[in-house]
Structures are given as structure tokens and as C-alpha cells.
Amino acid sequence: MTARSRHEEHRASTPLELFFDLCFVVAVAQAGARLVHALAEGHVGAGLAGYAAVFFAIWWAWMNFTWFASAYDTDDALYRVVTLVQITGVLILAAGVPRAFDDGDFTISVIGYIVMRLALTSQWLRAAASSRDPAERQVCLRYAAGLVLCQLGWVGMLFVPDSARTWVFPLLALAELSVPMLAELRHTTSWHPHHIAERYGLFTLIVLGETVSAATIAVQEALDEHDELGDLLPLAAGGLLIVFAAWWIYFAVPIHDHLTSNRQAFLWGYGHYVVLASAAAIGAGMEVAVEQAVGKAHISAIAAGSAVTVPAALFMLTVWGLHSRHFKRGMAQQLTLPVSALTILGCTFAGRTGVPLAGAVAAVTVAVGWTLNRRRAEGASPTPPLPETRRG
């Protein structure tokens, strides 16, 4: 298992990587469903805390595989089998999401992580054994050691009192985040910028697709029970506009040219926890808004609207902070997304019309951004030379 070149041309996601991503849909859907239940019952604090913890587990499992595969995907039989074992661990993790969210019982999720970590650790050890570069071998061994130590920490968390887990979980999460930075402190793995950007983009698409699916099912179930389009149609239209705008804004500019170092790439990659979690939460918020509209959720219209507007605004702000701002020129372009995010937050206080208004703001944001980009492009293009005239 030798490292792939960072400058390899035409590097794209493989069918196995896409299969791996799709298996995460189950876990994301489970987390979203539990968040809906908590918010609809008015348990905002507990719901957000549980969602943040569970989504971190889902996102970090995906991260671990993605960055390794970008550097060492040999696609031979052994690599495929070990990756399928990791997928099995993902499915076990997904099965444990309801217990982890509702009761703080991470036993099944930790078992899923053990399966994934055993497989991934063997991949790092295989890469270390295959490397002829001592510095690269040390990086691989550091990754393997970090995975094992962190996993021992998660197993140990199962035996601490429930009250202590509130503090143990963030500490272990910080330990997990530090492993790549410590492992690659002196020597970097050969992750591929274009490949990494594509992998994150594809996973964002999957999460947005899950958001559309969750909102569609919620509207369908509400129609089956109440058969009223009056309140649901504006909600559905507003939610759809928000998701469409989220897609447009995220993919407005290519990011791979910006990922030129570990510092930039790690900051960008870690920041996607907020991007992905907020994107998935939009779908959960749409379900809450639909349930409130038909009288199933025991919360106010403002609270239901905030379940959509807050993650939508957070998505916009985070995408702007991670990569959109690097390609903006001028005050107008730089302020478009932050101002739109604040405006969407303000739509919360419009009650039941908050989500449709937020959708309209999101659509206007895309239109304004597109117009400003066109004007910039036209202004930057050189003026064509005038045709020569013949003198008689």
C-alpha cells in the first residue's frame, strides 16, 4: 500500500467511496429523526446537545475514512474488504443512534466505532509497513496509535457516571480532533486537494438530499392525515427554496485550489462539521414546522420557524467563512451571505410565514450573488480591440 500522488490527474471519487457515503444516510436520518422528536416536544437544550454529540460521531467516522482514502486508496481486494468492514461498523453506529440520543447510552455506537477503528487501524499499519520513507512511516504509526488511544477513551467513557459524560465527551472529541494535527505535524500525508474537495461536496449533496427526503415525507404524512394544503404549501415552497439556495451557494466556487496546506485544509475540513450538521438540521426543522402547522408539535410558530431559519442561517455563515469569502471581491460580495443569514434569522419572528419568507430571502441571495459575480466577470474581461479602419 503505497501513497498516491497529491498531483495525480483526474483523481475522482470511487464507487466504493460513494457506497461508503450512502451508508451514512441511515445514521444521518436517525439523528435527524431524534432531533425532530426533541424539538417538537420543546426539549430544545437536550435535543441540540444530543444532536451535536451524535452528529459528531457520524461526521468523524466519515472524516477518518475520507482522508485516509485520499492518500492511500489502492483499491485492491484487501483494501475493499477492510472498507466493507468499516461500512459494517457504520451501520452498527447508526443502529445505536436512538439510544445515544435519547438515553445517552453510547454502547452500541461505541461497538460500531470499535469495528470501524479495528479496520482503519489495520489500514494505517499496512501503509506503515509498505512505506519506504521513515517520516511517512512515523505518520502512519502515529495515526494508528492515536486511533487506538482515543478508542480506549470511548470505551472507558461507558463506565463513568452519566453526569460525568457531559465533560468526558467533549474532551474525547478534542482528543480525536488533535490526532491528525499531531500525526502530521512534521510530515504530511499525500491527500489530494481536488479529491478531498469532491468528497466533501458529494457528502454535502447526500446530506441535502436527506433533508429534501425528510421534508417531503413530513409533508406527505401531514397531507394524509389532514388533507389541507393551505398551510403546508408555503412551508414546502420555502423549505425547497432554502435547500436549493444551500446547494447553489455551496457549489458556487471551486475550493480545491485553496487547499494548499494542512493548515488550510484541516480548518476547512473541521469546519464542515457545522456545514453538514446545519444542512441536516434544516430537514429536521422542516419536519418540526410541518408538525406545528398541523397541530402535532407542542411549540409556538416562532419556535417551529426557528428550527428551520437558525440552521439555514448557520449554513450560510459557515459556508461563507470556510470558502466563499476567499473568492469574494469588494464589500458588496463579501456582505451578501452574512447579511442574508441575519435576514433569515429575522424571518423567525414572522411566525408561520417565517419559513416562506426565509425561502424568498435565500432565493434573492442567490440572485444577488449571481448578478454580482457576472458584473465582476464582465468588468474583469479585457475590452476587445476595435477593428482597424481603412483610410481612403
Short mmCIF file of C-alpha atoms in Angstrom, two decimals:
data_model
loop_
_atom_site.label_atom_id
_atom_site.label_comp_id
_atom_site.label_asym_id
_atom_site.label_seq_id
_atom_site.Cartn_x
_atom_site.Cartn_y
_atom_site.Cartn_z
CA MET A 1 0.00 0.00 0.00
CA THR A 2 1.95 3.00 -1.29
CA ALA A 3 0.83 6.61 -1.05
CA ARG A 4 -0.89 8.15 -4.05
CA SER A 5 0.48 11.33 -5.57
CA ARG A 6 -1.03 14.63 -4.48
CA HIS A 7 -0.60 15.83 -8.07
CA GLU A 8 -2.34 12.86 -9.68
CA GLU A 9 -4.51 13.97 -12.57
CA HIS A 10 -8.21 13.17 -12.95
CA ARG A 11 -8.48 11.98 -9.34
CA ALA A 12 -12.15 11.30 -8.60
CA SER A 13 -14.27 9.51 -6.03
CA THR A 14 -14.55 5.76 -6.50
CA PRO A 15 -17.75 3.67 -6.44
CA LEU A 16 -16.60 2.20 -3.12
CA GLU A 17 -16.29 5.67 -1.61
CA LEU A 18 -19.76 6.58 -2.87
CA PHE A 19 -21.13 3.37 -1.38
CA PHE A 20 -19.46 4.25 1.92
CA ASP A 21 -21.09 7.70 1.86
CA LEU A 22 -24.54 6.34 1.09
CA CYS A 23 -24.41 4.06 4.11
CA PHE A 24 -24.09 7.17 6.27
CA VAL A 25 -27.54 8.30 5.13
CA VAL A 26 -29.03 5.85 7.63
CA ALA A 27 -27.12 7.39 10.52
CA VAL A 28 -27.88 10.98 9.44
CA ALA A 29 -31.59 10.14 9.11
CA GLN A 30 -31.61 8.60 12.59
CA ALA A 31 -30.01 11.69 14.11
CA GLY A 32 -32.45 13.98 12.30
CA ALA A 33 -35.48 11.96 13.41
CA ARG A 34 -34.45 12.14 17.07
CA LEU A 35 -33.86 15.89 16.77
CA VAL A 36 -37.35 16.35 15.35
CA HIS A 37 -38.89 14.49 18.28
CA ALA A 38 -36.96 16.55 20.84
CA LEU A 39 -37.72 19.93 19.26
CA ALA A 40 -41.39 19.12 18.68
CA GLU A 41 -41.75 18.34 22.37
CA GLY A 42 -39.99 21.55 23.37
CA HIS A 43 -36.82 19.86 24.68
CA VAL A 44 -34.53 22.26 22.86
CA GLY A 45 -31.44 22.08 25.09
CA ALA A 46 -31.38 18.31 25.39
CA GLY A 47 -32.21 17.89 21.72
CA LEU A 48 -29.43 20.15 20.48
CA ALA A 49 -26.87 18.61 22.85
CA GLY A 50 -27.81 15.09 21.79
CA TYR A 51 -27.78 16.04 18.12
CA ALA A 52 -24.37 17.73 18.40
CA ALA A 53 -22.85 14.66 20.08
CA VAL A 54 -24.40 12.09 17.76
CA PHE A 55 -23.63 14.04 14.61
CA PHE A 56 -20.03 14.45 15.72
CA ALA A 57 -19.73 10.66 15.95
CA ILE A 58 -21.22 10.26 12.47
CA TRP A 59 -19.16 13.03 10.87
CA TRP A 60 -15.87 11.97 12.46
CA ALA A 61 -16.26 8.37 11.34
CA TRP A 62 -16.71 9.67 7.79
CA MET A 63 -13.71 12.01 8.16
CA ASN A 64 -11.39 9.24 9.34
CA PHE A 65 -12.05 7.15 6.27
CA THR A 66 -12.13 10.00 3.75
CA TRP A 67 -8.72 11.48 4.48
CA PHE A 68 -7.04 8.08 4.64
CA ALA A 69 -8.61 7.06 1.33
CA SER A 70 -7.47 10.28 -0.32
CA ALA A 71 -3.86 9.35 0.41
CA TYR A 72 -3.81 5.53 0.33
CA ASP A 73 -6.72 4.17 -1.71
CA THR A 74 -5.12 1.25 -3.56
CA ASP A 75 -8.49 -0.32 -4.44
CA ASP A 76 -7.10 -3.85 -4.23
CA ALA A 77 -9.05 -6.77 -2.80
CA LEU A 78 -7.76 -6.37 0.75
CA TYR A 79 -8.48 -2.64 0.79
CA ARG A 80 -12.04 -3.27 -0.44
CA VAL A 81 -12.73 -5.96 2.17
CA VAL A 82 -11.42 -3.81 5.01
CA THR A 83 -13.53 -0.88 3.79
CA LEU A 84 -16.62 -3.09 3.76
CA VAL A 85 -15.84 -3.98 7.37
CA GLN A 86 -15.79 -0.24 8.12
CA ILE A 87 -19.19 0.09 6.46
CA THR A 88 -20.47 -2.63 8.79
CA GLY A 89 -19.26 -0.54 11.70
CA VAL A 90 -21.12 2.48 10.28
CA LEU A 91 -24.37 0.53 10.22
CA ILE A 92 -23.84 -0.60 13.82
CA LEU A 93 -23.19 3.03 14.75
CA ALA A 94 -26.45 4.03 13.04
CA ALA A 95 -28.34 1.36 14.99
CA GLY A 96 -27.08 2.88 18.22
CA VAL A 97 -28.06 6.47 17.40
CA PRO A 98 -31.55 6.38 19.03
CA ARG A 99 -30.19 5.07 22.35
CA ALA A 100 -27.29 7.51 22.33
CA PHE A 101 -29.60 10.43 21.57
CA ASP A 102 -32.47 9.61 23.91
CA ASP A 103 -30.72 7.97 26.85
CA GLY A 104 -27.07 8.93 26.48
CA ASP A 105 -26.28 5.23 26.05
CA PHE A 106 -23.39 5.05 23.56
CA THR A 107 -22.75 1.32 23.98
CA ILE A 108 -23.91 0.22 20.54
CA SER A 109 -22.35 3.27 18.88
CA VAL A 110 -19.02 2.56 20.57
CA ILE A 111 -19.19 -1.05 19.35
CA GLY A 112 -19.70 0.29 15.84
CA TYR A 113 -16.68 2.54 16.31
CA ILE A 114 -14.59 -0.41 17.51
CA VAL A 115 -15.40 -2.29 14.30
CA MET A 116 -14.52 0.75 12.19
CA ARG A 117 -11.39 1.52 14.18
CA LEU A 118 -10.02 -2.01 14.03
CA ALA A 119 -10.36 -1.89 10.25
CA LEU A 120 -8.92 1.61 9.87
CA THR A 121 -6.04 0.94 12.25
CA SER A 122 -5.09 -2.10 10.18
CA GLN A 123 -5.08 0.13 7.10
CA TRP A 124 -2.67 2.60 8.73
CA LEU A 125 -0.42 -0.24 9.89
CA ARG A 126 -0.45 -1.69 6.39
CA ALA A 127 0.51 1.70 4.97
CA ALA A 128 3.33 1.98 7.53
CA ALA A 129 4.65 -1.48 6.66
CA SER A 130 4.60 -0.66 2.94
CA SER A 131 6.30 2.73 3.20
CA ARG A 132 9.99 3.13 2.43
CA ASP A 133 10.05 6.67 3.79
CA PRO A 134 10.81 6.74 7.55
CA ALA A 135 8.96 10.05 8.01
CA GLU A 136 5.86 8.73 6.27
CA ARG A 137 6.04 5.51 8.30
CA GLN A 138 6.07 7.54 11.51
CA VAL A 139 2.97 9.45 10.42
CA CYS A 140 1.10 6.21 9.76
CA LEU A 141 2.14 4.76 13.11
CA ARG A 142 1.09 7.95 14.90
CA TYR A 143 -2.33 7.74 13.29
CA ALA A 144 -2.69 4.09 14.33
CA ALA A 145 -1.63 4.85 17.90
CA GLY A 146 -3.94 7.86 18.09
CA LEU A 147 -6.92 5.84 16.90
CA VAL A 148 -6.28 3.11 19.46
CA LEU A 149 -5.80 5.53 22.37
CA CYS A 150 -8.92 7.51 21.53
CA GLN A 151 -10.95 4.35 21.14
CA LEU A 152 -9.83 3.17 24.56
CA GLY A 153 -11.07 6.51 25.85
CA TRP A 154 -14.52 5.98 24.31
CA VAL A 155 -14.73 2.51 25.80
CA GLY A 156 -13.74 3.93 29.17
CA MET A 157 -16.49 6.56 28.88
CA LEU A 158 -19.08 3.79 29.04
CA PHE A 159 -18.07 3.09 32.63
CA VAL A 160 -18.18 6.63 34.01
CA PRO A 161 -21.33 8.04 35.69
CA ASP A 162 -23.86 9.63 33.37
CA SER A 163 -23.31 13.05 34.95
CA ALA A 164 -19.58 12.89 34.12
CA ARG A 165 -20.16 12.13 30.43
CA THR A 166 -21.14 15.75 29.87
CA TRP A 167 -17.45 16.62 30.41
CA VAL A 168 -15.81 13.44 29.17
CA PHE A 169 -17.40 13.54 25.70
CA PRO A 170 -16.03 17.00 24.71
CA LEU A 171 -12.57 16.05 26.00
CA LEU A 172 -12.53 12.87 23.94
CA ALA A 173 -13.83 14.80 20.92
CA LEU A 174 -10.94 17.25 21.26
CA ALA A 175 -8.54 14.32 21.52
CA GLU A 176 -9.95 12.91 18.28
CA LEU A 177 -9.55 16.26 16.52
CA SER A 178 -5.95 16.53 17.66
CA VAL A 179 -4.84 13.17 16.21
CA PRO A 180 -4.46 14.32 12.56
CA MET A 181 -2.71 17.55 13.59
CA LEU A 182 -0.23 15.74 15.84
CA ALA A 183 0.31 12.88 13.40
CA GLU A 184 1.10 15.24 10.50
CA LEU A 185 2.98 17.83 12.50
CA ARG A 186 6.32 17.24 10.73
CA HIS A 187 5.32 15.25 7.66
CA THR A 188 2.05 15.34 5.73
CA THR A 189 0.18 12.56 4.04
CA SER A 190 -0.43 12.89 0.31
CA TRP A 191 -4.14 13.73 0.43
CA HIS A 192 -5.37 15.07 -2.90
CA PRO A 193 -6.92 18.61 -2.83
CA HIS A 194 -9.29 18.05 -5.75
CA HIS A 195 -10.32 14.64 -4.42
CA ILE A 196 -10.92 15.95 -0.91
CA ALA A 197 -13.00 18.86 -2.21
CA GLU A 198 -15.07 16.47 -4.31
CA ARG A 199 -15.57 14.05 -1.41
CA TYR A 200 -16.85 16.83 0.86
CA GLY A 201 -19.07 18.14 -1.90
CA LEU A 202 -20.60 14.73 -2.51
CA PHE A 203 -21.27 14.18 1.18
CA THR A 204 -22.88 17.61 1.37
CA LEU A 205 -25.11 16.60 -1.55
CA ILE A 206 -26.11 13.42 0.26
CA VAL A 207 -26.99 15.36 3.41
CA LEU A 208 -29.02 17.90 1.42
CA GLY A 209 -30.76 15.00 -0.32
CA GLU A 210 -31.66 13.54 3.06
CA THR A 211 -33.02 16.97 4.03
CA VAL A 212 -35.30 17.02 0.98
CA SER A 213 -36.41 13.44 1.67
CA ALA A 214 -37.23 14.15 5.33
CA ALA A 215 -39.22 17.29 4.47
CA THR A 216 -41.10 15.52 1.67
CA ILE A 217 -42.12 12.63 3.89
CA ALA A 218 -43.24 15.05 6.60
CA VAL A 219 -45.47 16.96 4.16
CA GLN A 220 -46.84 13.71 2.72
CA GLU A 221 -47.75 12.34 6.15
CA ALA A 222 -49.39 15.62 7.12
CA LEU A 223 -51.47 15.60 3.93
CA ASP A 224 -52.51 12.00 4.52
CA GLU A 225 -53.78 12.88 7.99
CA HIS A 226 -55.25 16.35 7.43
CA ASP A 227 -55.65 16.81 3.67
CA GLU A 228 -55.03 20.56 3.86
CA LEU A 229 -52.68 22.41 1.53
CA GLY A 230 -53.30 25.90 2.87
CA ASP A 231 -50.52 25.99 5.46
CA LEU A 232 -48.32 23.25 4.04
CA LEU A 233 -47.79 24.55 0.51
CA PRO A 234 -45.99 27.79 1.57
CA LEU A 235 -43.92 25.80 4.06
CA ALA A 236 -42.89 23.28 1.42
CA ALA A 237 -42.06 26.01 -1.08
CA GLY A 238 -39.99 27.95 1.45
CA GLY A 239 -38.08 24.87 2.57
CA LEU A 240 -37.38 23.84 -1.01
CA LEU A 241 -36.04 27.30 -1.86
CA ILE A 242 -33.73 27.15 1.17
CA VAL A 243 -32.33 23.77 0.13
CA PHE A 244 -31.91 24.87 -3.49
CA ALA A 245 -30.10 28.00 -2.33
CA ALA A 246 -27.90 25.96 0.01
CA TRP A 247 -26.81 23.81 -2.93
CA TRP A 248 -26.18 26.82 -5.16
CA ILE A 249 -24.20 28.72 -2.53
CA TYR A 250 -22.02 25.76 -1.56
CA PHE A 251 -21.07 24.91 -5.14
CA ALA A 252 -20.78 28.49 -6.42
CA VAL A 253 -16.97 28.36 -6.49
CA PRO A 254 -14.42 25.52 -6.64
CA ILE A 255 -12.40 25.23 -3.45
CA HIS A 256 -9.63 22.76 -4.28
CA ASP A 257 -7.16 25.49 -5.32
CA HIS A 258 -7.44 27.00 -1.84
CA LEU A 259 -6.47 23.74 -0.10
CA THR A 260 -2.74 24.16 -0.44
CA SER A 261 -1.57 23.19 3.05
CA ASN A 262 -2.59 21.13 6.06
CA ARG A 263 -3.43 24.28 8.00
CA GLN A 264 -5.92 25.46 5.40
CA ALA A 265 -7.28 22.00 4.65
CA PHE A 266 -7.76 20.97 8.29
CA LEU A 267 -9.52 24.22 9.18
CA TRP A 268 -11.77 23.84 6.13
CA GLY A 269 -12.38 20.16 6.80
CA TYR A 270 -13.12 20.56 10.51
CA GLY A 271 -15.44 23.48 9.79
CA HIS A 272 -17.62 21.17 7.74
CA TYR A 273 -18.94 19.70 10.96
CA VAL A 274 -21.10 22.84 11.20
CA VAL A 275 -21.88 22.86 7.46
CA LEU A 276 -23.09 19.27 7.42
CA ALA A 277 -24.83 19.35 10.80
CA SER A 278 -26.73 22.52 9.90
CA ALA A 279 -27.66 21.16 6.45
CA ALA A 280 -29.14 18.03 8.03
CA ALA A 281 -30.86 20.12 10.70
CA ILE A 282 -32.72 22.11 8.03
CA GLY A 283 -34.59 18.93 7.11
CA ALA A 284 -35.34 18.18 10.76
CA GLY A 285 -36.55 21.75 11.18
CA MET A 286 -38.87 21.39 8.21
CA GLU A 287 -40.43 18.35 9.84
CA VAL A 288 -40.93 20.32 13.05
CA ALA A 289 -42.51 23.22 11.15
CA VAL A 290 -44.90 20.86 9.36
CA GLU A 291 -45.88 19.16 12.60
CA GLN A 292 -46.53 22.54 14.24
CA ALA A 293 -48.65 23.65 11.27
CA VAL A 294 -50.97 20.66 11.63
CA GLY A 295 -51.10 20.80 15.43
CA LYS A 296 -48.87 17.83 16.25
CA ALA A 297 -45.96 19.78 17.77
CA HIS A 298 -46.45 21.37 21.18
CA ILE A 299 -44.46 24.53 20.43
CA SER A 300 -45.14 28.01 19.08
CA ALA A 301 -44.99 29.01 15.44
CA ILE A 302 -41.91 31.13 16.17
CA ALA A 303 -40.12 28.19 17.81
CA ALA A 304 -41.03 25.95 14.86
CA GLY A 305 -39.80 28.53 12.37
CA SER A 306 -36.51 28.89 14.22
CA ALA A 307 -35.92 25.15 13.74
CA VAL A 308 -35.53 26.00 10.03
CA THR A 309 -34.17 29.54 10.00
CA VAL A 310 -31.40 29.04 12.57
CA PRO A 311 -29.67 26.11 10.79
CA ALA A 312 -30.22 27.80 7.40
CA ALA A 313 -28.52 30.98 8.63
CA LEU A 314 -25.75 28.95 10.25
CA PHE A 315 -25.17 27.08 6.99
CA MET A 316 -24.82 30.33 5.06
CA LEU A 317 -22.45 31.90 7.57
CA THR A 318 -20.24 28.81 7.78
CA VAL A 319 -20.02 28.31 4.02
CA TRP A 320 -19.08 31.98 3.66
CA GLY A 321 -16.44 31.69 6.39
CA LEU A 322 -14.91 28.47 5.06
CA HIS A 323 -14.55 29.18 1.38
CA SER A 324 -16.90 31.70 -0.23
CA ARG A 325 -15.13 34.69 1.31
CA HIS A 326 -11.82 33.66 -0.26
CA PHE A 327 -13.28 34.31 -3.71
CA LYS A 328 -15.30 37.45 -2.98
CA ARG A 329 -14.05 40.83 -4.15
CA GLY A 330 -15.45 44.08 -2.85
CA MET A 331 -17.70 44.92 0.09
CA ALA A 332 -20.95 44.05 -1.70
CA GLN A 333 -19.87 40.49 -2.47
CA GLN A 334 -18.41 39.93 0.99
CA LEU A 335 -21.55 41.12 2.78
CA THR A 336 -24.10 39.21 0.69
CA LEU A 337 -24.08 35.95 2.66
CA PRO A 338 -23.65 37.41 6.19
CA VAL A 339 -26.47 39.93 5.64
CA SER A 340 -28.70 37.24 4.15
CA ALA A 341 -28.02 34.98 7.12
CA LEU A 342 -29.03 37.72 9.55
CA THR A 343 -32.13 38.47 7.48
CA ILE A 344 -33.14 34.81 7.53
CA LEU A 345 -32.75 34.84 11.31
CA GLY A 346 -35.03 37.85 11.41
CA CYS A 347 -37.66 35.90 9.46
CA THR A 348 -38.04 33.70 12.54
CA PHE A 349 -40.23 36.31 14.20
CA ALA A 350 -42.72 36.31 11.34
CA GLY A 351 -44.44 33.25 12.84
CA ARG A 352 -45.93 30.82 10.34
CA THR A 353 -44.79 32.92 7.41
CA GLY A 354 -41.20 32.79 8.63
CA VAL A 355 -40.13 29.77 6.58
CA PRO A 356 -41.64 31.04 3.28
CA LEU A 357 -40.02 34.42 3.87
CA ALA A 358 -36.68 32.75 4.63
CA GLY A 359 -37.01 30.81 1.38
CA ALA A 360 -37.61 34.05 -0.51
CA VAL A 361 -34.55 35.63 1.12
CA ALA A 362 -32.44 32.59 0.18
CA ALA A 363 -33.61 32.85 -3.43
CA VAL A 364 -32.83 36.57 -3.54
CA THR A 365 -29.40 35.82 -2.07
CA VAL A 366 -28.61 33.50 -4.96
CA ALA A 367 -29.88 36.04 -7.49
CA VAL A 368 -27.83 38.88 -5.96
CA GLY A 369 -24.71 36.71 -5.73
CA TRP A 370 -25.09 35.62 -9.33
CA THR A 371 -25.58 39.20 -10.54
CA LEU A 372 -22.55 40.49 -8.64
CA ASN A 373 -20.38 37.67 -9.96
CA ARG A 374 -21.49 38.37 -13.53
CA ARG A 375 -20.72 42.06 -13.18
CA ARG A 376 -17.31 41.27 -11.76
CA ALA A 377 -16.57 38.85 -14.58
CA GLU A 378 -17.69 41.35 -17.21
CA GLY A 379 -15.67 44.11 -15.59
CA ALA A 380 -12.56 41.93 -15.45
CA SER A 381 -12.74 40.82 -19.09
CA PRO A 382 -10.47 42.75 -21.39
CA THR A 383 -12.09 45.17 -23.82
CA PRO A 384 -11.91 43.72 -27.32
CA PRO A 385 -9.80 45.78 -29.72
CA LEU A 386 -11.63 47.98 -32.17
CA PRO A 387 -11.48 46.82 -35.76
CA GLU A 388 -8.97 48.63 -37.89
CA THR A 389 -10.41 51.11 -40.37
CA ARG A 390 -9.01 51.59 -43.82
CA ARG A 391 -8.12 55.11 -44.84
CA GLY A 392 -9.01 56.06 -48.34
#
